[in-house]
Amino acid sequence: MQQSMLGNHAEVDVFVGNHTDIDPEIFQLWVEGNSVQEATMELQQRGALQVFPGSTMDLLLGDVLDHYRTYGVLEKLLQLPERIYDQWIFQMLPGVQQTIIKMYYDFDDAVMRELLGKKLSARHRKELDEVSISTGINLKSCRRQFDNLKRITKAVEELTGTVLHNIRNHFCLPDDLAKKYCAIIFIAGNRFETNKRKLHFLTFNDFYNCAHSMMSHWTTATADEENEGCSVDLERDFLLELRDLRNLLEKEKEHKM
């Protein structure tokens, strides 16, 4: 601020920008479903007030609240990630855009294990409080993960082309995360049993590795899908051969008895 020599007149230099500030730490707390108060307390415990001498809890709370308001509006775009790259309201560097999309669509293996094999219906969404209790994951986070999976599943059902390609392109996800969603869709689409009591000890990674192997060797795939090992259509003739093999094994068992 510059004080004029002629009377009480002040000149102020103002810079106005529209760059959107994304704090990865606060964004992660928001993604995890923490309230403003919970996030503020967590940051305080991590030493946020020591970083800026003179800061108070009220200032920290206000900062977190400001970020949360931004993320709440931004969430509408995160649900349609392609639009993030075309809009001008939230201007961010491409690397930041990719990071927040990945963080928003990432999931907890424990939560996804609970969702495997279940219909993504409104009734099951209402039962997510049980998933939250059993996994220890915040209910808001469970709902986000449920909604993301349902959104991706519905989208790829309506699109032509390979599932992995559609997930990667329409939701702008990195390969490792896109392949995980592809495996989940493969398991659900082929109605594999995942919830029997004798299977409860298996983790999400166990099912993912099994699904990935089956997609690589037991499916009908295009050239691109063969290279990536992510076809979701089981080969029909192979399934018929498996059924015949099962019948032979059952007859052999009866004969021995």
PDB file of C-alpha atoms in Angstrom:
ATOM      1  CA  MET A   1       0.000   0.000   0.000  1.00  0.00           C
ATOM      2  CA  GLN A   2       1.315   3.428  -0.936  1.00  0.00           C
ATOM      3  CA  GLN A   3       0.309   6.513   1.116  1.00  0.00           C
ATOM      4  CA  SER A   4      -0.128   9.655  -1.024  1.00  0.00           C
ATOM      5  CA  MET A   5       1.538  12.910   0.108  1.00  0.00           C
ATOM      6  CA  LEU A   6      -1.639  14.834  -0.858  1.00  0.00           C
ATOM      7  CA  GLY A   7      -4.326  14.313   1.796  1.00  0.00           C
ATOM      8  CA  ASN A   8      -5.726  11.053   3.026  1.00  0.00           C
ATOM      9  CA  HIS A   9      -5.545   9.201  -0.253  1.00  0.00           C
ATOM     10  CA  ALA A  10      -4.252   5.657  -0.476  1.00  0.00           C
ATOM     11  CA  GLU A  11      -3.204   3.693  -3.533  1.00  0.00           C
ATOM     12  CA  VAL A  12      -3.448  -0.061  -3.334  1.00  0.00           C
ATOM     13  CA  ASP A  13      -1.822  -2.537  -5.702  1.00  0.00           C
ATOM     14  CA  VAL A  14      -4.152  -5.507  -6.160  1.00  0.00           C
ATOM     15  CA  PHE A  15      -3.456  -8.760  -7.942  1.00  0.00           C
ATOM     16  CA  VAL A  16      -6.441 -10.898  -8.905  1.00  0.00           C
ATOM     17  CA  GLY A  17      -6.023 -14.485 -10.043  1.00  0.00           C
ATOM     18  CA  ASN A  18      -8.255 -17.483 -10.588  1.00  0.00           C
ATOM     19  CA  HIS A  19      -5.780 -20.262  -9.867  1.00  0.00           C
ATOM     20  CA  THR A  20      -7.379 -22.934  -7.661  1.00  0.00           C
ATOM     21  CA  ASP A  21      -5.248 -23.901  -4.703  1.00  0.00           C
ATOM     22  CA  ILE A  22      -5.433 -27.626  -3.903  1.00  0.00           C
ATOM     23  CA  ASP A  23      -3.784 -28.657  -0.657  1.00  0.00           C
ATOM     24  CA  PRO A  24      -3.095 -32.415  -1.047  1.00  0.00           C
ATOM     25  CA  GLU A  25      -3.196 -32.999   2.696  1.00  0.00           C
ATOM     26  CA  ILE A  26      -6.547 -31.275   3.193  1.00  0.00           C
ATOM     27  CA  PHE A  27      -7.938 -32.810   0.005  1.00  0.00           C
ATOM     28  CA  GLN A  28      -7.033 -36.289   1.286  1.00  0.00           C
ATOM     29  CA  LEU A  29      -8.781 -35.589   4.586  1.00  0.00           C
ATOM     30  CA  TRP A  30     -11.852 -34.454   2.639  1.00  0.00           C
ATOM     31  CA  VAL A  31     -11.764 -37.561   0.429  1.00  0.00           C
ATOM     32  CA  GLU A  32     -11.559 -39.730   3.547  1.00  0.00           C
ATOM     33  CA  GLY A  33     -14.854 -38.237   4.729  1.00  0.00           C
ATOM     34  CA  ASN A  34     -13.576 -36.186   7.659  1.00  0.00           C
ATOM     35  CA  SER A  35     -15.660 -33.219   8.784  1.00  0.00           C
ATOM     36  CA  VAL A  36     -14.149 -29.723   8.849  1.00  0.00           C
ATOM     37  CA  GLN A  37     -13.653 -29.992  12.600  1.00  0.00           C
ATOM     38  CA  GLU A  38     -12.099 -33.461  12.367  1.00  0.00           C
ATOM     39  CA  ALA A  39      -9.739 -32.360   9.598  1.00  0.00           C
ATOM     40  CA  THR A  40      -8.725 -29.264  11.573  1.00  0.00           C
ATOM     41  CA  MET A  41      -7.953 -31.329  14.669  1.00  0.00           C
ATOM     42  CA  GLU A  42      -5.935 -33.796  12.601  1.00  0.00           C
ATOM     43  CA  LEU A  43      -3.882 -31.012  10.999  1.00  0.00           C
ATOM     44  CA  GLN A  44      -3.315 -29.441  14.401  1.00  0.00           C
ATOM     45  CA  GLN A  45      -2.018 -32.762  15.728  1.00  0.00           C
ATOM     46  CA  ARG A  46       0.310 -32.995  12.726  1.00  0.00           C
ATOM     47  CA  GLY A  47       1.834 -29.666  13.675  1.00  0.00           C
ATOM     48  CA  ALA A  48       0.135 -27.317  11.217  1.00  0.00           C
ATOM     49  CA  LEU A  49       0.129 -24.442  13.706  1.00  0.00           C
ATOM     50  CA  GLN A  50       3.893 -24.687  14.152  1.00  0.00           C
ATOM     51  CA  VAL A  51       4.495 -24.215  10.425  1.00  0.00           C
ATOM     52  CA  PHE A  52       3.171 -20.650  10.539  1.00  0.00           C
ATOM     53  CA  PRO A  53       4.037 -18.914  13.829  1.00  0.00           C
ATOM     54  CA  GLY A  54       1.148 -16.871  15.171  1.00  0.00           C
ATOM     55  CA  SER A  55      -1.498 -19.080  13.613  1.00  0.00           C
ATOM     56  CA  THR A  56      -4.522 -19.985  15.703  1.00  0.00           C
ATOM     57  CA  MET A  57      -7.065 -22.787  15.638  1.00  0.00           C
ATOM     58  CA  ASP A  58      -9.653 -20.330  14.322  1.00  0.00           C
ATOM     59  CA  LEU A  59      -7.420 -19.422  11.378  1.00  0.00           C
ATOM     60  CA  LEU A  60      -6.728 -23.093  10.671  1.00  0.00           C
ATOM     61  CA  LEU A  61     -10.426 -23.919  10.901  1.00  0.00           C
ATOM     62  CA  GLY A  62     -11.259 -21.104   8.489  1.00  0.00           C
ATOM     63  CA  ASP A  63      -8.623 -22.287   6.027  1.00  0.00           C
ATOM     64  CA  VAL A  64      -9.916 -25.858   6.106  1.00  0.00           C
ATOM     65  CA  LEU A  65     -13.495 -24.645   5.711  1.00  0.00           C
ATOM     66  CA  ASP A  66     -12.493 -22.587   2.664  1.00  0.00           C
ATOM     67  CA  HIS A  67     -10.817 -25.630   1.080  1.00  0.00           C
ATOM     68  CA  TYR A  68     -13.802 -27.846   1.845  1.00  0.00           C
ATOM     69  CA  ARG A  69     -16.172 -25.397   0.146  1.00  0.00           C
ATOM     70  CA  THR A  70     -13.995 -25.465  -2.967  1.00  0.00           C
ATOM     71  CA  TYR A  71     -13.813 -29.258  -2.982  1.00  0.00           C
ATOM     72  CA  GLY A  72     -17.574 -29.529  -2.507  1.00  0.00           C
ATOM     73  CA  VAL A  73     -18.153 -27.561  -5.703  1.00  0.00           C
ATOM     74  CA  LEU A  74     -15.300 -29.339  -7.488  1.00  0.00           C
ATOM     75  CA  GLU A  75     -16.839 -32.733  -6.681  1.00  0.00           C
ATOM     76  CA  LYS A  76     -19.437 -32.303  -9.431  1.00  0.00           C
ATOM     77  CA  LEU A  77     -16.599 -32.183 -11.937  1.00  0.00           C
ATOM     78  CA  LEU A  78     -14.768 -35.085 -10.326  1.00  0.00           C
ATOM     79  CA  GLN A  79     -17.804 -37.230 -11.003  1.00  0.00           C
ATOM     80  CA  LEU A  80     -17.259 -36.472 -14.704  1.00  0.00           C
ATOM     81  CA  PRO A  81     -13.457 -36.257 -14.826  1.00  0.00           C
ATOM     82  CA  GLU A  82     -13.222 -35.489 -18.544  1.00  0.00           C
ATOM     83  CA  ARG A  83     -14.807 -32.099 -17.896  1.00  0.00           C
ATOM     84  CA  ILE A  84     -12.041 -31.061 -15.511  1.00  0.00           C
ATOM     85  CA  TYR A  85      -9.693 -30.660 -18.457  1.00  0.00           C
ATOM     86  CA  ASP A  86     -12.129 -28.543 -20.492  1.00  0.00           C
ATOM     87  CA  GLN A  87     -13.529 -26.142 -17.891  1.00  0.00           C
ATOM     88  CA  TRP A  88     -12.092 -22.779 -16.860  1.00  0.00           C
ATOM     89  CA  ILE A  89     -13.687 -22.266 -13.452  1.00  0.00           C
ATOM     90  CA  PHE A  90     -11.076 -24.277 -11.557  1.00  0.00           C
ATOM     91  CA  GLN A  91      -7.758 -23.615 -13.259  1.00  0.00           C
ATOM     92  CA  MET A  92      -5.111 -26.106 -12.193  1.00  0.00           C
ATOM     93  CA  LEU A  93      -1.937 -27.541 -13.608  1.00  0.00           C
ATOM     94  CA  PRO A  94      -2.435 -30.859 -15.490  1.00  0.00           C
ATOM     95  CA  GLY A  95      -0.427 -32.705 -12.847  1.00  0.00           C
ATOM     96  CA  VAL A  96      -2.733 -31.417 -10.098  1.00  0.00           C
ATOM     97  CA  GLN A  97      -5.813 -32.419 -12.101  1.00  0.00           C
ATOM     98  CA  GLN A  98      -4.491 -35.959 -12.526  1.00  0.00           C
ATOM     99  CA  THR A  99      -3.603 -36.195  -8.840  1.00  0.00           C
ATOM    100  CA  ILE A 100      -6.995 -35.181  -7.470  1.00  0.00           C
ATOM    101  CA  ILE A 101      -8.831 -37.476  -9.918  1.00  0.00           C
ATOM    102  CA  LYS A 102      -6.729 -40.427  -8.775  1.00  0.00           C
ATOM    103  CA  MET A 103      -7.209 -39.514  -5.108  1.00  0.00           C
ATOM    104  CA  TYR A 104     -10.976 -39.193  -5.552  1.00  0.00           C
ATOM    105  CA  TYR A 105     -11.358 -42.543  -7.346  1.00  0.00           C
ATOM    106  CA  ASP A 106      -8.882 -44.458  -5.234  1.00  0.00           C
ATOM    107  CA  PHE A 107     -10.428 -46.889  -2.767  1.00  0.00           C
ATOM    108  CA  ASP A 108      -9.716 -48.889   0.352  1.00  0.00           C
ATOM    109  CA  ASP A 109      -9.168 -52.575  -0.376  1.00  0.00           C
ATOM    110  CA  ALA A 110     -11.158 -53.505   2.741  1.00  0.00           C
ATOM    111  CA  VAL A 111     -14.201 -51.553   1.537  1.00  0.00           C
ATOM    112  CA  MET A 112     -14.011 -52.925  -1.989  1.00  0.00           C
ATOM    113  CA  ARG A 113     -13.726 -56.452  -0.612  1.00  0.00           C
ATOM    114  CA  GLU A 114     -17.076 -55.897   1.114  1.00  0.00           C
ATOM    115  CA  LEU A 115     -18.629 -54.641  -2.135  1.00  0.00           C
ATOM    116  CA  LEU A 116     -17.399 -57.493  -4.333  1.00  0.00           C
ATOM    117  CA  GLY A 117     -20.215 -59.625  -5.640  1.00  0.00           C
ATOM    118  CA  LYS A 118     -22.969 -57.335  -4.356  1.00  0.00           C
ATOM    119  CA  LYS A 119     -25.499 -55.471  -6.456  1.00  0.00           C
ATOM    120  CA  LEU A 120     -24.847 -51.751  -6.393  1.00  0.00           C
ATOM    121  CA  SER A 121     -28.428 -51.001  -5.425  1.00  0.00           C
ATOM    122  CA  ALA A 122     -29.962 -48.294  -3.264  1.00  0.00           C
ATOM    123  CA  ARG A 123     -30.675 -50.919  -0.603  1.00  0.00           C
ATOM    124  CA  HIS A 124     -27.022 -51.916  -0.372  1.00  0.00           C
ATOM    125  CA  ARG A 125     -25.994 -48.264  -0.252  1.00  0.00           C
ATOM    126  CA  LYS A 126     -28.183 -47.833   2.824  1.00  0.00           C
ATOM    127  CA  GLU A 127     -26.332 -50.730   4.451  1.00  0.00           C
ATOM    128  CA  LEU A 128     -22.916 -49.100   4.085  1.00  0.00           C
ATOM    129  CA  ASP A 129     -22.928 -48.182   7.768  1.00  0.00           C
ATOM    130  CA  GLU A 130     -22.260 -51.880   8.426  1.00  0.00           C
ATOM    131  CA  VAL A 131     -19.344 -51.769   5.982  1.00  0.00           C
ATOM    132  CA  SER A 132     -18.050 -48.679   7.760  1.00  0.00           C
ATOM    133  CA  ILE A 133     -18.181 -50.411  11.140  1.00  0.00           C
ATOM    134  CA  SER A 134     -16.536 -53.633   9.953  1.00  0.00           C
ATOM    135  CA  THR A 135     -13.729 -51.880   8.057  1.00  0.00           C
ATOM    136  CA  GLY A 136     -13.200 -48.844  10.278  1.00  0.00           C
ATOM    137  CA  ILE A 137     -13.524 -46.559   7.256  1.00  0.00           C
ATOM    138  CA  ASN A 138     -15.554 -43.341   7.513  1.00  0.00           C
ATOM    139  CA  LEU A 139     -19.134 -43.763   6.251  1.00  0.00           C
ATOM    140  CA  LYS A 140     -18.802 -40.794   3.875  1.00  0.00           C
ATOM    141  CA  SER A 141     -15.752 -42.418   2.327  1.00  0.00           C
ATOM    142  CA  CYS A 142     -17.606 -45.735   1.960  1.00  0.00           C
ATOM    143  CA  ARG A 143     -20.403 -43.932   0.141  1.00  0.00           C
ATOM    144  CA  ARG A 144     -17.942 -42.178  -2.168  1.00  0.00           C
ATOM    145  CA  GLN A 145     -16.295 -45.489  -3.045  1.00  0.00           C
ATOM    146  CA  PHE A 146     -19.665 -47.165  -3.602  1.00  0.00           C
ATOM    147  CA  ASP A 147     -20.884 -44.323  -5.836  1.00  0.00           C
ATOM    148  CA  ASN A 148     -17.637 -44.256  -7.822  1.00  0.00           C
ATOM    149  CA  LEU A 149     -17.817 -47.990  -8.517  1.00  0.00           C
ATOM    150  CA  LYS A 150     -21.469 -47.743  -9.513  1.00  0.00           C
ATOM    151  CA  ARG A 151     -20.746 -44.756 -11.776  1.00  0.00           C
ATOM    152  CA  ILE A 152     -17.890 -46.509 -13.562  1.00  0.00           C
ATOM    153  CA  THR A 153     -19.795 -49.779 -13.910  1.00  0.00           C
ATOM    154  CA  LYS A 154     -22.828 -48.056 -15.396  1.00  0.00           C
ATOM    155  CA  ALA A 155     -20.715 -45.997 -17.778  1.00  0.00           C
ATOM    156  CA  VAL A 156     -18.774 -48.916 -19.280  1.00  0.00           C
ATOM    157  CA  GLU A 157     -21.990 -50.910 -19.767  1.00  0.00           C
ATOM    158  CA  GLU A 158     -23.274 -48.159 -22.044  1.00  0.00           C
ATOM    159  CA  LEU A 159     -20.049 -47.669 -24.028  1.00  0.00           C
ATOM    160  CA  THR A 160     -18.632 -49.599 -26.934  1.00  0.00           C
ATOM    161  CA  GLY A 161     -15.008 -50.665 -26.952  1.00  0.00           C
ATOM    162  CA  THR A 162     -12.847 -52.369 -24.352  1.00  0.00           C
ATOM    163  CA  VAL A 163     -13.640 -51.920 -20.680  1.00  0.00           C
ATOM    164  CA  LEU A 164     -10.116 -50.915 -19.684  1.00  0.00           C
ATOM    165  CA  HIS A 165      -9.879 -48.371 -22.500  1.00  0.00           C
ATOM    166  CA  ASN A 166     -13.212 -46.827 -21.533  1.00  0.00           C
ATOM    167  CA  ILE A 167     -12.320 -46.611 -17.838  1.00  0.00           C
ATOM    168  CA  ARG A 168      -8.949 -45.106 -18.609  1.00  0.00           C
ATOM    169  CA  ASN A 169     -10.238 -42.571 -21.112  1.00  0.00           C
ATOM    170  CA  HIS A 170     -13.612 -41.537 -19.685  1.00  0.00           C
ATOM    171  CA  PHE A 171     -12.490 -41.388 -16.071  1.00  0.00           C
ATOM    172  CA  CYS A 172      -8.880 -40.332 -16.697  1.00  0.00           C
ATOM    173  CA  LEU A 173      -7.491 -42.949 -14.315  1.00  0.00           C
ATOM    174  CA  PRO A 174      -3.924 -44.285 -14.252  1.00  0.00           C
ATOM    175  CA  ASP A 175      -3.374 -47.833 -15.515  1.00  0.00           C
ATOM    176  CA  ASP A 176      -2.988 -49.519 -12.134  1.00  0.00           C
ATOM    177  CA  LEU A 177      -6.244 -48.105 -10.776  1.00  0.00           C
ATOM    178  CA  ALA A 178      -8.153 -48.631 -14.045  1.00  0.00           C
ATOM    179  CA  LYS A 179      -7.116 -52.303 -14.053  1.00  0.00           C
ATOM    180  CA  LYS A 180      -8.440 -52.748 -10.529  1.00  0.00           C
ATOM    181  CA  TYR A 181     -11.839 -51.400 -11.555  1.00  0.00           C
ATOM    182  CA  CYS A 182     -11.711 -53.621 -14.638  1.00  0.00           C
ATOM    183  CA  ALA A 183     -11.159 -56.681 -12.441  1.00  0.00           C
ATOM    184  CA  ILE A 184     -14.066 -55.718 -10.170  1.00  0.00           C
ATOM    185  CA  ILE A 185     -16.371 -55.392 -13.189  1.00  0.00           C
ATOM    186  CA  PHE A 186     -15.131 -58.760 -14.488  1.00  0.00           C
ATOM    187  CA  ILE A 187     -15.942 -60.458 -11.173  1.00  0.00           C
ATOM    188  CA  ALA A 188     -19.389 -58.853 -10.957  1.00  0.00           C
ATOM    189  CA  GLY A 189     -20.255 -59.367 -14.618  1.00  0.00           C
ATOM    190  CA  ASN A 190     -19.482 -63.078 -14.483  1.00  0.00           C
ATOM    191  CA  ARG A 191     -21.233 -63.470 -11.124  1.00  0.00           C
ATOM    192  CA  PHE A 192     -18.373 -65.085  -9.283  1.00  0.00           C
ATOM    193  CA  GLU A 193     -19.179 -66.082  -5.734  1.00  0.00           C
ATOM    194  CA  THR A 194     -17.244 -63.930  -3.288  1.00  0.00           C
ATOM    195  CA  ASN A 195     -19.364 -63.887  -0.138  1.00  0.00           C
ATOM    196  CA  LYS A 196     -19.515 -67.504   0.985  1.00  0.00           C
ATOM    197  CA  ARG A 197     -18.262 -68.019   4.508  1.00  0.00           C
ATOM    198  CA  LYS A 198     -15.380 -70.220   3.355  1.00  0.00           C
ATOM    199  CA  LEU A 199     -14.152 -67.337   1.169  1.00  0.00           C
ATOM    200  CA  HIS A 200     -14.186 -64.672   3.882  1.00  0.00           C
ATOM    201  CA  PHE A 201     -10.467 -65.029   4.561  1.00  0.00           C
ATOM    202  CA  LEU A 202      -9.618 -63.953   1.003  1.00  0.00           C
ATOM    203  CA  THR A 203      -8.604 -60.307   0.572  1.00  0.00           C
ATOM    204  CA  PHE A 204      -9.366 -57.935  -2.261  1.00  0.00           C
ATOM    205  CA  ASN A 205      -5.856 -58.477  -3.631  1.00  0.00           C
ATOM    206  CA  ASP A 206      -6.481 -62.234  -3.693  1.00  0.00           C
ATOM    207  CA  PHE A 207      -9.563 -61.734  -5.846  1.00  0.00           C
ATOM    208  CA  TYR A 208      -7.812 -59.112  -7.974  1.00  0.00           C
ATOM    209  CA  ASN A 209      -4.870 -61.388  -8.757  1.00  0.00           C
ATOM    210  CA  CYS A 210      -7.198 -64.275  -9.547  1.00  0.00           C
ATOM    211  CA  ALA A 211      -9.376 -62.117 -11.793  1.00  0.00           C
ATOM    212  CA  HIS A 212      -6.356 -60.665 -13.565  1.00  0.00           C
ATOM    213  CA  SER A 213      -5.032 -64.151 -14.313  1.00  0.00           C
ATOM    214  CA  MET A 214      -8.418 -65.293 -15.626  1.00  0.00           C
ATOM    215  CA  MET A 215      -8.754 -62.190 -17.803  1.00  0.00           C
ATOM    216  CA  SER A 216      -5.316 -62.896 -19.239  1.00  0.00           C
ATOM    217  CA  HIS A 217      -5.881 -66.587 -20.048  1.00  0.00           C
ATOM    218  CA  TRP A 218      -9.591 -67.484 -20.018  1.00  0.00           C
ATOM    219  CA  THR A 219     -11.188 -64.735 -22.077  1.00  0.00           C
ATOM    220  CA  THR A 220     -11.831 -63.794 -25.662  1.00  0.00           C
ATOM    221  CA  ALA A 221      -9.772 -60.700 -26.272  1.00  0.00           C
ATOM    222  CA  THR A 222      -8.899 -58.254 -29.012  1.00  0.00           C
ATOM    223  CA  ALA A 223      -5.233 -57.673 -29.818  1.00  0.00           C
ATOM    224  CA  ASP A 224      -5.144 -54.645 -27.495  1.00  0.00           C
ATOM    225  CA  GLU A 225      -6.852 -56.535 -24.684  1.00  0.00           C
ATOM    226  CA  GLU A 226      -4.423 -59.446 -25.025  1.00  0.00           C
ATOM    227  CA  ASN A 227      -1.504 -57.072 -24.577  1.00  0.00           C
ATOM    228  CA  GLU A 228      -3.078 -55.575 -21.456  1.00  0.00           C
ATOM    229  CA  GLY A 229      -4.683 -58.746 -20.086  1.00  0.00           C
ATOM    230  CA  CYS A 230      -7.989 -57.035 -19.334  1.00  0.00           C
ATOM    231  CA  SER A 231     -10.732 -58.628 -21.409  1.00  0.00           C
ATOM    232  CA  VAL A 232     -13.885 -59.266 -19.354  1.00  0.00           C
ATOM    233  CA  ASP A 233     -15.635 -61.752 -21.665  1.00  0.00           C
ATOM    234  CA  LEU A 234     -14.998 -65.379 -20.748  1.00  0.00           C
ATOM    235  CA  GLU A 235     -14.467 -67.663 -23.728  1.00  0.00           C
ATOM    236  CA  ARG A 236     -17.702 -69.608 -24.260  1.00  0.00           C
ATOM    237  CA  ASP A 237     -16.168 -72.829 -25.597  1.00  0.00           C
ATOM    238  CA  PHE A 238     -13.740 -72.907 -22.699  1.00  0.00           C
ATOM    239  CA  LEU A 239     -16.626 -72.586 -20.226  1.00  0.00           C
ATOM    240  CA  LEU A 240     -18.421 -75.484 -21.893  1.00  0.00           C
ATOM    241  CA  GLU A 241     -15.271 -77.591 -21.626  1.00  0.00           C
ATOM    242  CA  LEU A 242     -15.021 -76.726 -17.935  1.00  0.00           C
ATOM    243  CA  ARG A 243     -18.613 -77.824 -17.417  1.00  0.00           C
ATOM    244  CA  ASP A 244     -17.928 -81.127 -19.186  1.00  0.00           C
ATOM    245  CA  LEU A 245     -14.830 -81.621 -17.067  1.00  0.00           C
ATOM    246  CA  ARG A 246     -16.841 -81.007 -13.920  1.00  0.00           C
ATOM    247  CA  ASN A 247     -19.408 -83.629 -14.977  1.00  0.00           C
ATOM    248  CA  LEU A 248     -16.632 -86.146 -15.616  1.00  0.00           C
ATOM    249  CA  LEU A 249     -15.105 -85.505 -12.202  1.00  0.00           C
ATOM    250  CA  GLU A 250     -18.480 -85.942 -10.499  1.00  0.00           C
ATOM    251  CA  LYS A 251     -19.089 -89.243 -12.340  1.00  0.00           C
ATOM    252  CA  GLU A 252     -15.609 -90.451 -11.410  1.00  0.00           C
ATOM    253  CA  LYS A 253     -16.300 -89.586  -7.777  1.00  0.00           C
ATOM    254  CA  GLU A 254     -19.610 -91.494  -7.844  1.00  0.00           C
ATOM    255  CA  HIS A 255     -17.895 -94.485  -9.425  1.00  0.00           C
ATOM    256  CA  LYS A 256     -15.270 -94.627  -6.659  1.00  0.00           C
ATOM    257  CA  MET A 257     -17.997 -94.497  -4.016  1.00  0.00           C
TER     258      MET A 257
END
